[in-house]
PDB file of C-alpha atoms in Angstrom:
ATOM      1  CA  MET A   1      27.338 -20.769  37.503  1.00 52.00           C
ATOM      2  CA  ASN A   2      24.352 -18.577  36.841  1.00 56.00           C
ATOM      3  CA  PRO A   3      23.949 -15.277  38.717  1.00 49.00           C
ATOM      4  CA  LEU A   4      21.031 -16.544  40.858  1.00 44.00           C
ATOM      5  CA  ASN A   5      23.018 -19.574  42.123  1.00 49.00           C
ATOM      6  CA  SER A   6      25.971 -17.306  42.796  1.00 50.00           C
ATOM      7  CA  LEU A   7      23.770 -14.986  44.859  1.00 41.00           C
ATOM      8  CA  PHE A   8      22.361 -17.904  46.909  1.00 44.00           C
ATOM      9  CA  ALA A   9      25.842 -19.370  47.476  1.00 47.00           C
ATOM     10  CA  THR A  10      27.175 -16.013  48.667  1.00 48.00           C
ATOM     11  CA  ALA A  11      24.175 -15.505  50.969  1.00 46.00           C
ATOM     12  CA  PHE A  12      24.577 -19.029  52.394  1.00 45.00           C
ATOM     13  CA  VAL A  13      28.287 -18.556  53.145  1.00 45.00           C
ATOM     14  CA  ALA A  14      27.619 -15.141  54.730  1.00 48.00           C
ATOM     15  CA  SER A  15      24.853 -16.536  56.951  1.00 50.00           C
ATOM     16  CA  VAL A  16      27.044 -19.437  58.132  1.00 46.00           C
ATOM     17  CA  LEU A  17      29.892 -17.079  58.995  1.00 49.00           C
ATOM     18  CA  ALA A  18      27.572 -14.639  60.764  1.00 51.00           C
ATOM     19  CA  ALA A  19      25.992 -17.437  62.820  1.00 50.00           C
ATOM     20  CA  SER A  20      29.326 -18.802  64.074  1.00 51.00           C
ATOM     21  CA  PRO A  21      29.829 -17.794  67.706  1.00 56.00           C
ATOM     22  CA  ALA A  22      32.892 -15.654  68.302  1.00 59.00           C
ATOM     23  CA  GLN A  23      35.404 -17.235  70.641  1.00 69.00           C
ATOM     24  CA  ALA A  24      36.669 -14.927  73.352  1.00 75.00           C
ATOM     25  CA  THR A  25      40.416 -14.907  73.638  1.00 90.00           C
ATOM     26  CA  THR A  26      42.293 -14.011  76.784  1.00 89.00           C
ATOM     27  CA  MET A  27      45.951 -13.320  77.159  1.00 92.00           C
ATOM     28  CA  ALA A  28      47.961 -13.761  80.357  1.00 94.00           C
ATOM     29  CA  ARG A  29      49.554 -10.446  81.321  1.00 93.00           C
ATOM     30  CA  THR A  30      52.144  -9.425  83.890  1.00 94.00           C
ATOM     31  CA  MET A  31      52.454  -5.937  85.319  1.00 93.00           C
ATOM     32  CA  GLU A  32      55.750  -5.204  87.046  1.00 93.00           C
ATOM     33  CA  ASP A  33      56.838  -2.116  88.926  1.00 94.00           C
ATOM     34  CA  GLN A  34      60.008  -1.181  90.749  1.00 93.00           C
ATOM     35  CA  GLY A  35      59.571  -0.871  94.527  1.00 92.00           C
ATOM     36  CA  GLY A  36      60.677   2.772  94.670  1.00 91.00           C
ATOM     37  CA  PRO A  37      57.800   4.283  92.686  1.00 93.00           C
ATOM     38  CA  ALA A  38      55.245   1.573  93.573  1.00 94.00           C
ATOM     39  CA  CYS A  39      55.461   2.045  97.347  1.00 96.00           C
ATOM     40  CA  GLN A  40      55.251   4.900  99.826  1.00 94.00           C
ATOM     41  CA  LEU A  41      55.245   5.458 103.559  1.00 93.00           C
ATOM     42  CA  SER A  42      51.855   4.871 105.174  1.00 87.00           C
ATOM     43  CA  VAL A  43      52.414   8.028 107.225  1.00 82.00           C
ATOM     44  CA  PRO A  44      54.610  10.365 105.152  1.00 79.00           C
ATOM     45  CA  THR A  45      57.203  12.322 107.087  1.00 75.00           C
ATOM     46  CA  THR A  46      60.430  14.108 106.277  1.00 65.00           C
ATOM     47  CA  SER A  47      62.314  12.748 109.284  1.00 64.00           C
ATOM     48  CA  THR A  48      62.305   9.107 108.219  1.00 77.00           C
ATOM     49  CA  GLN A  49      65.146   7.165 106.679  1.00 91.00           C
ATOM     50  CA  VAL A  50      62.779   5.200 104.405  1.00 93.00           C
ATOM     51  CA  ARG A  51      63.359   6.319 100.842  1.00 92.00           C
ATOM     52  CA  PRO A  52      62.395   5.374  97.315  1.00 93.00           C
ATOM     53  CA  ARG A  53      65.573   4.523  95.445  1.00 92.00           C
ATOM     54  CA  ALA A  54      66.376   3.038  92.065  1.00 90.00           C
ATOM     55  CA  SER A  55      66.991  -0.226  93.925  1.00 90.00           C
ATOM     56  CA  GLY A  56      63.631  -0.221  95.739  1.00 94.00           C
ATOM     57  CA  MET A  57      61.768   1.299  98.667  1.00 97.00           C
ATOM     58  CA  ARG A  58      64.529   1.039 101.271  1.00 96.00           C
ATOM     59  CA  ASN A  59      64.467   1.376 105.043  1.00 96.00           C
ATOM     60  CA  GLU A  60      67.909   2.855 105.750  1.00 96.00           C
ATOM     61  CA  GLY A  61      66.882   3.985 109.240  1.00 94.00           C
ATOM     62  CA  THR A  62      66.903   2.417 112.691  1.00 95.00           C
ATOM     63  CA  THR A  63      63.173   1.791 113.287  1.00 94.00           C
ATOM     64  CA  ASN A  64      60.399  -0.137 111.544  1.00 94.00           C
ATOM     65  CA  ALA A  65      58.157   1.781 109.143  1.00 94.00           C
ATOM     66  CA  PHE A  66      54.814   0.914 107.579  1.00 95.00           C
ATOM     67  CA  VAL A  67      55.127   0.980 103.796  1.00 97.00           C
ATOM     68  CA  LEU A  68      52.162   0.758 101.419  1.00 97.00           C
ATOM     69  CA  CYS A  69      52.510  -0.615  97.872  1.00 97.00           C
ATOM     70  CA  GLN A  70      49.647   0.190  95.515  1.00 94.00           C
ATOM     71  CA  PHE A  71      48.892  -1.933  92.445  1.00 95.00           C
ATOM     72  CA  THR A  72      47.350  -0.164  89.441  1.00 91.00           C
ATOM     73  CA  ALA A  73      43.911  -1.633  88.702  1.00 89.00           C
ATOM     74  CA  THR A  74      43.368  -3.340  85.356  1.00 88.00           C
ATOM     75  CA  SER A  75      40.195  -4.173  83.421  1.00 86.00           C
ATOM     76  CA  THR A  76      39.956  -7.520  85.246  1.00 88.00           C
ATOM     77  CA  PRO A  77      40.904  -8.598  88.785  1.00 91.00           C
ATOM     78  CA  PHE A  78      44.376 -10.033  89.307  1.00 94.00           C
ATOM     79  CA  THR A  79      44.917 -13.780  89.413  1.00 94.00           C
ATOM     80  CA  GLN A  80      47.908 -13.145  91.683  1.00 96.00           C
ATOM     81  CA  ALA A  81      49.823 -10.192  93.135  1.00 97.00           C
ATOM     82  CA  SER A  82      53.251 -10.336  94.743  1.00 98.00           C
ATOM     83  CA  ILE A  83      56.116  -8.293  96.114  1.00 98.00           C
ATOM     84  CA  VAL A  84      59.833  -9.041  96.273  1.00 98.00           C
ATOM     85  CA  LEU A  85      61.735  -8.197  99.475  1.00 98.00           C
ATOM     86  CA  ALA A  86      65.493  -8.079 100.060  1.00 98.00           C
ATOM     87  CA  SER A  87      67.931  -7.484 102.893  1.00 97.00           C
ATOM     88  CA  ILE A  88      70.149  -4.453 102.286  1.00 96.00           C
ATOM     89  CA  ASP A  89      72.261  -4.719 105.443  1.00 97.00           C
ATOM     90  CA  GLY A  90      73.554  -8.299 105.216  1.00 96.00           C
ATOM     91  CA  ALA A  91      71.300  -9.579 108.030  1.00 97.00           C
ATOM     92  CA  ASP A  92      68.313 -11.932 108.008  1.00 98.00           C
ATOM     93  CA  HIS A  93      64.963 -10.299 108.834  1.00 98.00           C
ATOM     94  CA  ASN A  94      61.431 -11.198 109.923  1.00 97.00           C
ATOM     95  CA  LEU A  95      58.538  -8.976 108.891  1.00 97.00           C
ATOM     96  CA  SER A  96      54.825  -9.022 108.235  1.00 98.00           C
ATOM     97  CA  CYS A  97      52.941  -7.875 105.149  1.00 98.00           C
ATOM     98  CA  THR A  98      49.180  -7.644 104.648  1.00 98.00           C
ATOM     99  CA  GLY A  99      47.522  -7.869 101.246  1.00 97.00           C
ATOM    100  CA  MET A 100      44.186  -6.074 100.853  1.00 95.00           C
ATOM    101  CA  SER A 101      41.796  -6.724  97.985  1.00 94.00           C
ATOM    102  CA  GLY A 102      38.986  -4.186  97.751  1.00 90.00           C
ATOM    103  CA  TYR A 103      38.137  -0.522  98.155  1.00 86.00           C
ATOM    104  CA  ALA A 104      36.887   1.620 101.047  1.00 80.00           C
ATOM    105  CA  THR A 105      33.420   1.693  99.452  1.00 85.00           C
ATOM    106  CA  GLN A 106      33.003  -2.090  99.296  1.00 84.00           C
ATOM    107  CA  THR A 107      33.919  -5.218 101.209  1.00 85.00           C
ATOM    108  CA  ALA A 108      37.659  -5.424 101.749  1.00 90.00           C
ATOM    109  CA  TYR A 109      39.491  -8.737 102.156  1.00 92.00           C
ATOM    110  CA  TYR A 110      42.737  -9.002 104.147  1.00 94.00           C
ATOM    111  CA  SER A 111      45.475 -11.642 104.288  1.00 96.00           C
ATOM    112  CA  THR A 112      48.663 -11.320 106.369  1.00 97.00           C
ATOM    113  CA  PHE A 113      51.960 -13.163 105.917  1.00 96.00           C
ATOM    114  CA  ASN A 114      54.833 -13.360 108.373  1.00 97.00           C
ATOM    115  CA  ILE A 115      57.966 -13.628 106.251  1.00 96.00           C
ATOM    116  CA  PHE A 116      61.559 -14.617 106.910  1.00 97.00           C
ATOM    117  CA  VAL A 117      63.999 -12.986 104.475  1.00 98.00           C
ATOM    118  CA  ARG A 118      67.490 -14.445 104.235  1.00 97.00           C
ATOM    119  CA  ALA A 119      70.329 -12.034 103.554  1.00 96.00           C
ATOM    120  CA  SER A 120      71.935 -14.698 101.354  1.00 95.00           C
ATOM    121  CA  ASP A 121      68.993 -14.665  98.916  1.00 92.00           C
ATOM    122  CA  GLN A 122      70.463 -12.299  96.324  1.00 85.00           C
ATOM    123  CA  ALA A 123      67.351 -12.439  94.098  1.00 91.00           C
ATOM    124  CA  GLY A 124      65.110 -11.429  96.994  1.00 95.00           C
ATOM    125  CA  THR A 125      62.224 -13.215  98.664  1.00 97.00           C
ATOM    126  CA  SER A 126      58.899 -13.192  96.842  1.00 96.00           C
ATOM    127  CA  ILE A 127      55.540 -13.421  98.588  1.00 97.00           C
ATOM    128  CA  GLY A 128      52.282 -13.581  96.685  1.00 96.00           C
ATOM    129  CA  TRP A 129      48.548 -13.509  97.170  1.00 97.00           C
ATOM    130  CA  ASN A 130      45.981 -15.344  95.061  1.00 94.00           C
ATOM    131  CA  SER A 131      42.243 -15.887  95.518  1.00 92.00           C
ATOM    132  CA  GLY A 132      42.802 -18.800  97.911  1.00 92.00           C
ATOM    133  CA  TYR A 133      44.004 -16.401 100.593  1.00 93.00           C
ATOM    134  CA  PHE A 134      40.782 -14.360 100.381  1.00 91.00           C
ATOM    135  CA  ASP A 135      37.956 -16.473  98.918  1.00 87.00           C
ATOM    136  CA  PRO A 136      38.849 -19.992  97.672  1.00 87.00           C
ATOM    137  CA  SER A 137      35.678 -20.121  95.544  1.00 89.00           C
ATOM    138  CA  LEU A 138      37.062 -17.407  93.231  1.00 88.00           C
ATOM    139  CA  SER A 139      39.601 -17.790  90.429  1.00 88.00           C
ATOM    140  CA  THR A 140      40.799 -14.183  90.788  1.00 90.00           C
ATOM    141  CA  LEU A 141      41.319 -11.805  93.678  1.00 91.00           C
ATOM    142  CA  PRO A 142      37.946 -10.539  94.982  1.00 89.00           C
ATOM    143  CA  SER A 143      38.425  -6.991  93.659  1.00 88.00           C
ATOM    144  CA  ARG A 144      40.330  -5.041  91.012  1.00 88.00           C
ATOM    145  CA  GLY A 145      41.792  -2.897  93.810  1.00 90.00           C
ATOM    146  CA  PHE A 146      44.841  -4.375  95.542  1.00 95.00           C
ATOM    147  CA  SER A 147      47.520  -3.092  97.900  1.00 96.00           C
ATOM    148  CA  VAL A 148      50.123  -4.469 100.298  1.00 98.00           C
ATOM    149  CA  THR A 149      51.214  -2.903 103.588  1.00 97.00           C
ATOM    150  CA  CYS A 150      54.463  -4.116 105.166  1.00 98.00           C
ATOM    151  CA  ASN A 151      55.979  -3.294 108.537  1.00 97.00           C
ATOM    152  CA  LEU A 152      59.414  -2.814 106.979  1.00 97.00           C
ATOM    153  CA  PRO A 153      62.311  -3.248 109.430  1.00 97.00           C
ATOM    154  CA  PRO A 154      65.601  -1.357 109.136  1.00 97.00           C
ATOM    155  CA  GLY A 155      67.913  -2.904 106.570  1.00 97.00           C
ATOM    156  CA  MET A 156      65.086  -4.147 104.323  1.00 98.00           C
ATOM    157  CA  ALA A 157      63.795  -3.085 100.912  1.00 98.00           C
ATOM    158  CA  ILE A 158      60.798  -3.806  98.730  1.00 98.00           C
ATOM    159  CA  ILE A 159      62.531  -4.166  95.384  1.00 97.00           C
ATOM    160  CA  SER A 160      59.599  -4.880  93.060  1.00 97.00           C
ATOM    161  CA  THR A 161      55.890  -5.595  92.711  1.00 97.00           C
ATOM    162  CA  PHE A 162      54.179  -7.950  90.270  1.00 97.00           C
ATOM    163  CA  ALA A 163      50.547  -8.447  89.286  1.00 96.00           C
ATOM    164  CA  PHE A 164      49.239 -11.208  87.027  1.00 96.00           C
ATOM    165  CA  TYR A 165      45.901 -11.055  85.227  1.00 94.00           C
ATOM    166  CA  ASP A 166      44.053 -12.330  82.162  1.00 92.00           C
ATOM    167  CA  GLU A 167      43.083  -9.691  79.620  1.00 90.00           C
ATOM    168  CA  ASP A 168      40.230 -10.147  77.144  1.00 86.00           C
ATOM    169  CA  VAL A 169      41.766  -9.430  73.738  1.00 86.00           C
ATOM    170  CA  GLY A 170      38.678 -10.254  71.675  1.00 80.00           C
ATOM    171  CA  SER A 171      38.219 -13.042  69.218  1.00 71.00           C
TER     172      SER A 171
END
């Protein structure tokens, strides 16, 4: 092949490759945290019996306490966020938890669940929020900011938090 044909062939191949649209690739990711470090008392005090432990944020006291679990924001909104609750006193419990998607400086969306946790459920009881609980027209939660507040009764623990999202990893 003569040098001029070689030059045209190389230029043609380069132009075809440059003109091809890059395909975005996303990867499903899961972010997990243990309930102890992920959650805190809504009103911190030293006289409470609610404590972060290696086995979760535990209410070892005799009264309900509001506990807030914060989810670290990612580059994209979550497709779902959840917490896992467990009985630590051998009794069944009812409680309520409210998921909040948003920030104080923008519209915040709220969704509350009333949950029944069986003591016999050794793996814990998971509750989760997806876009359908806030805005069914969305495929993700309305905001990158997400938190859950539970009115945690005595004998209950939040043992873990999970967030699911799709990350753009390029082409």
